[in-house]
PDB file of C-alpha atoms in Angstrom:
ATOM      1  CA  MET G  18     -50.680   7.342  45.632  1.00 94.00           C
ATOM      2  CA  ALA G  19     -48.153   9.948  45.130  1.00 96.00           C
ATOM      3  CA  THR G  20     -45.899  10.968  47.842  1.00 96.00           C
ATOM      4  CA  GLN G  21     -43.435  13.962  48.910  1.00 97.00           C
ATOM      5  CA  ILE G  22     -40.360  13.120  50.743  1.00 97.00           C
ATOM      6  CA  VAL G  23     -38.820  16.093  52.949  1.00 97.00           C
ATOM      7  CA  MET G  24     -35.091  16.040  53.655  1.00 95.00           C
ATOM      8  CA  ASP G  25     -33.968  17.496  57.013  1.00 89.00           C
ATOM      9  CA  HIS G  26     -31.214  17.604  60.035  1.00 85.00           C
ATOM     10  CA  THR G  27     -33.481  14.733  61.532  1.00 87.00           C
ATOM     11  CA  GLY G  28     -33.785  12.407  58.448  1.00 91.00           C
ATOM     12  CA  ASP G  29     -37.043  12.418  56.278  1.00 93.00           C
ATOM     13  CA  SER G  30     -40.452  12.631  56.500  1.00 96.00           C
ATOM     14  CA  ARG G  31     -42.958  11.026  54.124  1.00 97.00           C
ATOM     15  CA  HIS G  32     -46.517  12.499  52.753  1.00 97.00           C
ATOM     16  CA  SER G  33     -47.933  10.164  50.862  1.00 97.00           C
ATOM     17  CA  PHE G  34     -51.282  11.360  48.733  1.00 96.00           C
ATOM     18  CA  GLU G  35     -54.029  10.568  46.504  1.00 96.00           C
ATOM     19  CA  GLN G  36     -53.712  12.362  42.881  1.00 95.00           C
ATOM     20  CA  ASP G  37     -57.347  12.271  42.593  1.00 95.00           C
ATOM     21  CA  ASP G  38     -58.489  13.317  45.447  1.00 97.00           C
ATOM     22  CA  PRO G  39     -58.869  17.446  45.047  1.00 96.00           C
ATOM     23  CA  LYS G  40     -58.723  17.886  48.863  1.00 97.00           C
ATOM     24  CA  GLN G  41     -55.416  15.662  49.716  1.00 97.00           C
ATOM     25  CA  LEU G  42     -54.102  17.303  46.147  1.00 97.00           C
ATOM     26  CA  ALA G  43     -54.623  20.975  47.951  1.00 97.00           C
ATOM     27  CA  GLU G  44     -52.697  20.170  50.742  1.00 98.00           C
ATOM     28  CA  ALA G  45     -49.805  18.689  48.857  1.00 98.00           C
ATOM     29  CA  GLU G  46     -49.849  21.920  47.183  1.00 98.00           C
ATOM     30  CA  ARG G  47     -49.650  23.792  49.737  1.00 98.00           C
ATOM     31  CA  ARG G  48     -46.880  21.941  51.550  1.00 98.00           C
ATOM     32  CA  PHE G  49     -45.100  22.298  48.138  1.00 98.00           C
ATOM     33  CA  LYS G  50     -45.133  26.206  48.112  1.00 98.00           C
ATOM     34  CA  LYS G  51     -44.371  26.334  51.580  1.00 97.00           C
ATOM     35  CA  LEU G  52     -41.480  24.409  51.477  1.00 97.00           C
ATOM     36  CA  ILE G  53     -40.168  26.000  48.866  1.00 97.00           C
ATOM     37  CA  GLY G  54     -40.784  29.322  50.552  1.00 96.00           C
ATOM     38  CA  GLN G  55     -38.674  28.089  53.358  1.00 94.00           C
ATOM     39  CA  GLY G  56     -35.697  27.455  50.689  1.00 94.00           C
ATOM     40  CA  PHE G  57     -36.122  23.754  50.138  1.00 96.00           C
ATOM     41  CA  THR G  58     -35.295  22.483  46.635  1.00 96.00           C
ATOM     42  CA  ALA G  59     -38.000  20.252  45.154  1.00 97.00           C
ATOM     43  CA  ALA G  60     -37.211  17.206  42.332  1.00 97.00           C
ATOM     44  CA  THR G  61     -39.015  15.026  40.946  1.00 95.00           C
ATOM     45  CA  ARG G  62     -37.119  11.791  39.380  1.00 85.00           C
ATOM     46  CA  THR G  63     -37.057  11.078  35.461  1.00 79.00           C
ATOM     47  CA  GLY G  64     -37.795   7.402  33.564  1.00 79.00           C
ATOM     48  CA  GLY G  65     -33.741   6.992  34.081  1.00 83.00           C
ATOM     49  CA  GLY G  66     -33.598   7.531  37.626  1.00 81.00           C
ATOM     50  CA  ASP G  67     -32.474  10.616  38.065  1.00 87.00           C
ATOM     51  CA  LEU G  68     -33.361  13.707  39.791  1.00 89.00           C
ATOM     52  CA  HIS G  69     -34.547  16.951  37.921  1.00 93.00           C
ATOM     53  CA  ALA G  70     -35.278  20.074  39.521  1.00 95.00           C
ATOM     54  CA  ILE G  71     -38.439  21.845  39.830  1.00 96.00           C
ATOM     55  CA  ARG G  72     -40.187  24.826  40.461  1.00 95.00           C
ATOM     56  CA  SER G  73     -43.557  24.598  40.154  1.00 97.00           C
ATOM     57  CA  PHE G  74     -46.114  22.029  41.857  1.00 97.00           C
ATOM     58  CA  ASP G  75     -46.558  19.052  39.610  1.00 95.00           C
ATOM     59  CA  PRO G  76     -49.815  17.180  40.295  1.00 94.00           C
ATOM     60  CA  THR G  77     -48.680  13.917  38.314  1.00 93.00           C
ATOM     61  CA  ALA G  78     -45.267  13.392  39.963  1.00 94.00           C
ATOM     62  CA  ASP G  79     -45.124   9.777  41.491  1.00 93.00           C
ATOM     63  CA  GLU G  80     -42.852  10.834  43.975  1.00 95.00           C
ATOM     64  CA  THR G  81     -41.165  14.508  44.313  1.00 97.00           C
ATOM     65  CA  LEU G  82     -38.120  15.167  47.209  1.00 96.00           C
ATOM     66  CA  PHE G  83     -37.528  18.318  49.085  1.00 97.00           C
ATOM     67  CA  TYR G  84     -33.775  18.851  49.858  1.00 93.00           C
ATOM     68  CA  PRO G  85     -32.767  21.671  52.511  1.00 93.00           C
ATOM     69  CA  ARG G  86     -30.372  24.710  50.760  1.00 83.00           C
ATOM     70  CA  LEU G  87     -26.979  23.648  51.417  1.00 74.00           C
ATOM     71  CA  VAL G  88     -24.810  25.932  54.030  1.00 68.00           C
ATOM     72  CA  GLY G  89     -21.375  26.017  54.333  1.00 65.00           C
ATOM     73  CA  GLY G  90     -19.250  28.013  56.315  1.00 59.00           C
TER      74      GLY G  90
END
């Protein structure tokens, strides 16, 4: 089971999906594209535990973290 973790001003939300279920996989890809379109950055964990930014949906990623654009001012 894979998880998409979305960080925002309210904390985080987690969306789990089965990578071998075409319907759930399509929903996860729609969520990915929507969040990227809203300005979120997506990242996956490497083997060493570091984050690696990604720009396209990776159906093999066990965990994808989405975090909002930093706003300064």
